[in-house]
């Protein structure tokens, strides 16, 4: 279930301390040590997988269930009006810890956090071509 050299597995085991906010049989949630906003929380499955592609779906359901419980609490506690769920996969996408995790980041008006700058398609045709490429890759 857990990997001895994985930072988040070691946090689940209590080998490394964390500011835990929630735990059940499937899920562990704790504060991010370098928060994007105060209250930034990480929700992780207790069964190790490197990223979302390997996540056991039984744990996937439990994680979404936990997010539905935890995110409103994070918002209320922090006086936030919304939240982002961010989930990075692979180094190029910003993943630094290779144990699947979901970031809950509480958001307030004008909090200065931008997520991405849009890179529009040059034409509608190019957009359709891109859709076709992905549909082909799905087969
Ligand atoms: P990611 O960049 O999506 O892989 O996210 C990993 C997150 O784990 C980062 O936001 C880190 O700040 C956070 N992190 C790393 N080590 C710890 C730790 N010991 N306790 C809490 N959060 C951590
Ligand atoms: Zn792990």
PDB file of C-alpha atoms and ligand atoms in Angstrom:
ATOM      1  CA  UNK A   1       0.000   0.000   0.000  1.00  0.00           C
ATOM      2  CA  UNK A   2       2.768   2.450   0.935  1.00  0.00           C
ATOM      3  CA  UNK A   3       6.298   3.185  -0.292  1.00  0.00           C
ATOM      4  CA  UNK A   4       9.082   3.568   2.223  1.00  0.00           C
ATOM      5  CA  UNK A   5      10.863   6.344   0.334  1.00  0.00           C
ATOM      6  CA  UNK A   6       7.741   8.384  -0.462  1.00  0.00           C
ATOM      7  CA  UNK A   7       7.402  11.644   1.482  1.00  0.00           C
ATOM      8  CA  UNK A   8       3.595  11.543   1.585  1.00  0.00           C
ATOM      9  CA  UNK A   9       3.482   7.842   2.567  1.00  0.00           C
ATOM     10  CA  UNK A  10       5.786   8.777   5.434  1.00  0.00           C
ATOM     11  CA  UNK A  11       3.456  11.640   6.411  1.00  0.00           C
ATOM     12  CA  UNK A  12       0.487   9.208   6.414  1.00  0.00           C
ATOM     13  CA  UNK A  13       2.502   6.837   8.655  1.00  0.00           C
ATOM     14  CA  UNK A  14       3.329   9.655  11.041  1.00  0.00           C
ATOM     15  CA  UNK A  15       7.079   9.278  10.416  1.00  0.00           C
ATOM     16  CA  UNK A  16       7.117  12.895   9.244  1.00  0.00           C
ATOM     17  CA  UNK A  17       4.991  15.468  11.105  1.00  0.00           C
ATOM     18  CA  UNK A  18       2.157  17.300   9.384  1.00  0.00           C
ATOM     19  CA  UNK A  19      -0.630  19.730  10.234  1.00  0.00           C
ATOM     20  CA  UNK A  20      -3.348  17.086   9.787  1.00  0.00           C
ATOM     21  CA  UNK A  21      -6.873  18.303   9.311  1.00  0.00           C
ATOM     22  CA  UNK A  22      -8.732  15.110   8.336  1.00  0.00           C
ATOM     23  CA  UNK A  23      -8.199  11.353   8.161  1.00  0.00           C
ATOM     24  CA  UNK A  24     -10.300   8.281   7.452  1.00  0.00           C
ATOM     25  CA  UNK A  25      -9.602   4.730   6.247  1.00  0.00           C
ATOM     26  CA  UNK A  26      -8.843   5.897   2.679  1.00  0.00           C
ATOM     27  CA  UNK A  27      -7.841   9.539   2.825  1.00  0.00           C
ATOM     28  CA  UNK A  28      -5.417  11.839   4.654  1.00  0.00           C
ATOM     29  CA  UNK A  29      -5.543  15.663   4.454  1.00  0.00           C
ATOM     30  CA  UNK A  30      -3.044  18.188   5.793  1.00  0.00           C
ATOM     31  CA  UNK A  31      -1.853  21.745   5.265  1.00  0.00           C
ATOM     32  CA  UNK A  32       0.618  22.444   2.465  1.00  0.00           C
ATOM     33  CA  UNK A  33       3.934  23.595   3.937  1.00  0.00           C
ATOM     34  CA  UNK A  34       4.376  26.264   1.213  1.00  0.00           C
ATOM     35  CA  UNK A  35       0.810  27.506   0.725  1.00  0.00           C
ATOM     36  CA  UNK A  36      -0.448  29.434  -2.306  1.00  0.00           C
ATOM     37  CA  UNK A  37      -2.994  30.953   0.101  1.00  0.00           C
ATOM     38  CA  UNK A  38      -3.431  30.485   3.847  1.00  0.00           C
ATOM     39  CA  UNK A  39      -5.360  27.250   4.453  1.00  0.00           C
ATOM     40  CA  UNK A  40      -4.028  25.560   1.265  1.00  0.00           C
ATOM     41  CA  UNK A  41      -4.736  21.895   1.923  1.00  0.00           C
ATOM     42  CA  UNK A  42      -3.489  18.654   0.344  1.00  0.00           C
ATOM     43  CA  UNK A  43      -5.809  15.655   0.094  1.00  0.00           C
ATOM     44  CA  UNK A  44      -4.079  12.339  -0.559  1.00  0.00           C
ATOM     45  CA  UNK A  45      -5.064   8.677  -0.899  1.00  0.00           C
ATOM     46  CA  UNK A  46      -3.647   6.320   1.726  1.00  0.00           C
ATOM     47  CA  UNK A  47      -2.776   3.880  -1.071  1.00  0.00           C
ATOM     48  CA  UNK A  48       0.344   4.979  -2.951  1.00  0.00           C
ATOM     49  CA  UNK A  49       0.200   5.842  -6.665  1.00  0.00           C
ATOM     50  CA  UNK A  50       2.623   8.097  -8.470  1.00  0.00           C
ATOM     51  CA  UNK A  51      -0.049  10.207 -10.147  1.00  0.00           C
ATOM     52  CA  UNK A  52      -3.759  10.257 -10.987  1.00  0.00           C
ATOM     53  CA  UNK A  53      -3.354   7.752 -13.834  1.00  0.00           C
ATOM     54  CA  UNK A  54      -2.488   5.046 -11.317  1.00  0.00           C
ATOM     55  CA  UNK A  55      -5.016   6.064  -8.661  1.00  0.00           C
ATOM     56  CA  UNK A  56      -7.182   3.170  -7.437  1.00  0.00           C
ATOM     57  CA  UNK A  57     -10.723   4.391  -8.225  1.00  0.00           C
ATOM     58  CA  UNK A  58     -12.081   3.183  -4.909  1.00  0.00           C
ATOM     59  CA  UNK A  59      -9.722   5.748  -3.387  1.00  0.00           C
ATOM     60  CA  UNK A  60     -10.658   8.239  -6.122  1.00  0.00           C
ATOM     61  CA  UNK A  61     -14.276   8.219  -4.983  1.00  0.00           C
ATOM     62  CA  UNK A  62     -13.253   8.572  -1.352  1.00  0.00           C
ATOM     63  CA  UNK A  63     -11.009  11.522  -2.245  1.00  0.00           C
ATOM     64  CA  UNK A  64     -13.828  13.368  -4.012  1.00  0.00           C
ATOM     65  CA  UNK A  65     -16.078  12.620  -1.039  1.00  0.00           C
ATOM     66  CA  UNK A  66     -13.425  14.043   1.308  1.00  0.00           C
ATOM     67  CA  UNK A  67     -12.942  17.140  -0.887  1.00  0.00           C
ATOM     68  CA  UNK A  68     -16.712  17.780  -0.723  1.00  0.00           C
ATOM     69  CA  UNK A  69     -16.424  17.732   3.066  1.00  0.00           C
ATOM     70  CA  UNK A  70     -13.088  19.523   3.519  1.00  0.00           C
ATOM     71  CA  UNK A  71     -13.291  22.312   0.902  1.00  0.00           C
ATOM     72  CA  UNK A  72     -16.338  24.053   2.482  1.00  0.00           C
ATOM     73  CA  UNK A  73     -14.612  23.834   5.884  1.00  0.00           C
ATOM     74  CA  UNK A  74     -11.405  25.342   4.471  1.00  0.00           C
ATOM     75  CA  UNK A  75     -13.437  28.116   2.820  1.00  0.00           C
ATOM     76  CA  UNK A  76     -15.434  28.882   5.961  1.00  0.00           C
ATOM     77  CA  UNK A  77     -12.421  28.789   8.255  1.00  0.00           C
ATOM     78  CA  UNK A  78     -10.392  31.071   5.995  1.00  0.00           C
ATOM     79  CA  UNK A  79     -13.261  33.443   5.119  1.00  0.00           C
ATOM     80  CA  UNK A  80     -12.896  32.503   1.443  1.00  0.00           C
ATOM     81  CA  UNK A  81     -15.598  32.644  -1.230  1.00  0.00           C
ATOM     82  CA  UNK A  82     -14.365  29.854  -3.486  1.00  0.00           C
ATOM     83  CA  UNK A  83     -11.572  27.380  -4.015  1.00  0.00           C
ATOM     84  CA  UNK A  84      -9.453  25.788  -6.715  1.00  0.00           C
ATOM     85  CA  UNK A  85      -8.691  22.102  -6.951  1.00  0.00           C
ATOM     86  CA  UNK A  86      -5.271  21.663  -8.541  1.00  0.00           C
ATOM     87  CA  UNK A  87      -3.765  18.312  -9.365  1.00  0.00           C
ATOM     88  CA  UNK A  88      -0.331  18.170 -11.012  1.00  0.00           C
ATOM     89  CA  UNK A  89       0.908  15.145 -12.952  1.00  0.00           C
ATOM     90  CA  UNK A  90       4.567  14.690 -13.921  1.00  0.00           C
ATOM     91  CA  UNK A  91       7.493  17.028 -13.459  1.00  0.00           C
ATOM     92  CA  UNK A  92       6.755  19.181 -16.521  1.00  0.00           C
ATOM     93  CA  UNK A  93       3.336  19.993 -15.022  1.00  0.00           C
ATOM     94  CA  UNK A  94       4.865  21.063 -11.726  1.00  0.00           C
ATOM     95  CA  UNK A  95       4.562  17.798  -9.797  1.00  0.00           C
ATOM     96  CA  UNK A  96       7.266  17.679  -7.140  1.00  0.00           C
ATOM     97  CA  UNK A  97       5.946  14.921  -4.872  1.00  0.00           C
ATOM     98  CA  UNK A  98       5.213  11.680  -6.695  1.00  0.00           C
ATOM     99  CA  UNK A  99       2.290  10.488  -4.583  1.00  0.00           C
ATOM    100  CA  UNK A 100      -1.087  11.482  -6.075  1.00  0.00           C
ATOM    101  CA  UNK A 101      -2.456  14.564  -4.360  1.00  0.00           C
ATOM    102  CA  UNK A 102      -5.157  17.180  -4.765  1.00  0.00           C
ATOM    103  CA  UNK A 103      -4.553  20.776  -3.732  1.00  0.00           C
ATOM    104  CA  UNK A 104      -7.494  22.692  -2.236  1.00  0.00           C
ATOM    105  CA  UNK A 105      -6.681  26.404  -2.462  1.00  0.00           C
ATOM    106  CA  UNK A 106      -9.185  28.788  -0.855  1.00  0.00           C
ATOM    107  CA  UNK A 107      -9.827  31.956  -2.859  1.00  0.00           C
ATOM    108  CA  UNK A 108     -10.788  35.506  -1.956  1.00  0.00           C
ATOM    109  CA  UNK A 109     -11.555  38.453  -4.237  1.00  0.00           C
ATOM    110  CA  UNK A 110      -8.370  40.157  -5.511  1.00  0.00           C
ATOM    111  CA  UNK A 111      -6.093  37.635  -3.824  1.00  0.00           C
ATOM    112  CA  UNK A 112      -3.580  38.048  -6.624  1.00  0.00           C
ATOM    113  CA  UNK A 113      -3.442  34.404  -7.673  1.00  0.00           C
ATOM    114  CA  UNK A 114      -3.500  33.768 -11.426  1.00  0.00           C
ATOM    115  CA  UNK A 115      -3.747  30.204 -12.707  1.00  0.00           C
ATOM    116  CA  UNK A 116      -2.956  30.412 -16.429  1.00  0.00           C
ATOM    117  CA  UNK A 117      -2.779  32.871 -19.303  1.00  0.00           C
ATOM    118  CA  UNK A 118      -4.977  31.783 -22.234  1.00  0.00           C
ATOM    119  CA  UNK A 119      -3.288  30.750 -25.490  1.00  0.00           C
ATOM    120  CA  UNK A 120      -6.196  30.935 -27.965  1.00  0.00           C
ATOM    121  CA  UNK A 121      -6.381  28.844 -31.172  1.00  0.00           C
ATOM    122  CA  UNK A 122      -5.585  30.931 -34.242  1.00  0.00           C
ATOM    123  CA  UNK A 123      -8.726  29.706 -36.027  1.00  0.00           C
ATOM    124  CA  UNK A 124     -11.782  27.540 -35.352  1.00  0.00           C
ATOM    125  CA  UNK A 125     -10.294  25.011 -37.831  1.00  0.00           C
ATOM    126  CA  UNK A 126      -7.179  24.669 -35.676  1.00  0.00           C
ATOM    127  CA  UNK A 127      -9.395  24.090 -32.658  1.00  0.00           C
ATOM    128  CA  UNK A 128     -11.291  21.340 -34.523  1.00  0.00           C
ATOM    129  CA  UNK A 129      -7.982  19.773 -35.700  1.00  0.00           C
ATOM    130  CA  UNK A 130      -6.834  19.636 -32.103  1.00  0.00           C
ATOM    131  CA  UNK A 131     -10.078  17.973 -31.033  1.00  0.00           C
ATOM    132  CA  UNK A 132      -9.616  15.368 -33.820  1.00  0.00           C
ATOM    133  CA  UNK A 133      -6.031  14.621 -32.703  1.00  0.00           C
ATOM    134  CA  UNK A 134      -7.192  13.928 -29.177  1.00  0.00           C
ATOM    135  CA  UNK A 135     -10.180  11.852 -30.306  1.00  0.00           C
ATOM    136  CA  UNK A 136      -7.762   9.743 -32.432  1.00  0.00           C
ATOM    137  CA  UNK A 137      -5.456   9.293 -29.458  1.00  0.00           C
ATOM    138  CA  UNK A 138      -8.417   8.036 -27.421  1.00  0.00           C
ATOM    139  CA  UNK A 139      -8.937   5.105 -29.819  1.00  0.00           C
TER     140      UNK A 139
HETATM  141  P1  LIG B   1       3.050  19.356  -6.329  1.00  0.00           P
HETATM  142  O1  LIG B   1       3.974  20.471  -6.729  1.00  0.00           O
HETATM  143  O2  LIG B   1       1.721  19.386  -7.011  1.00  0.00           O
HETATM  144  O3  LIG B   1       3.746  18.004  -6.451  1.00  0.00           O
HETATM  145  O4  LIG B   1       2.710  19.591  -4.816  1.00  0.00           O
HETATM  146  C1  LIG B   1       3.482  19.126  -3.763  1.00  0.00           C
HETATM  147  C2  LIG B   1       3.169  20.019  -2.597  1.00  0.00           C
HETATM  148  O5  LIG B   1       3.639  19.385  -1.423  1.00  0.00           O
HETATM  149  C3  LIG B   1       3.860  21.394  -2.669  1.00  0.00           C
HETATM  150  O6  LIG B   1       2.859  22.411  -2.712  1.00  0.00           O
HETATM  151  C4  LIG B   1       4.679  21.442  -1.384  1.00  0.00           C
HETATM  152  O7  LIG B   1       4.667  22.699  -0.777  1.00  0.00           O
HETATM  153  C5  LIG B   1       4.011  20.390  -0.528  1.00  0.00           C
HETATM  154  N1  LIG B   1       4.885  19.774   0.471  1.00  0.00           N
HETATM  155  C6  LIG B   1       6.134  19.275   0.293  1.00  0.00           C
HETATM  156  N2  LIG B   1       6.597  18.759   1.442  1.00  0.00           N
HETATM  157  C7  LIG B   1       5.625  18.935   2.373  1.00  0.00           C
HETATM  158  C8  LIG B   1       5.522  18.626   3.761  1.00  0.00           C
HETATM  159  N3  LIG B   1       6.494  18.022   4.440  1.00  0.00           N
HETATM  160  N4  LIG B   1       4.370  18.968   4.402  1.00  0.00           N
HETATM  161  C9  LIG B   1       3.374  19.594   3.743  1.00  0.00           C
HETATM  162  N5  LIG B   1       3.414  19.903   2.434  1.00  0.00           N
HETATM  163  C10 LIG B   1       4.528  19.586   1.757  1.00  0.00           C
HETATM  164 ZN1  LIG B   2       3.408   7.478  -1.387  1.00  0.00          ZN
END
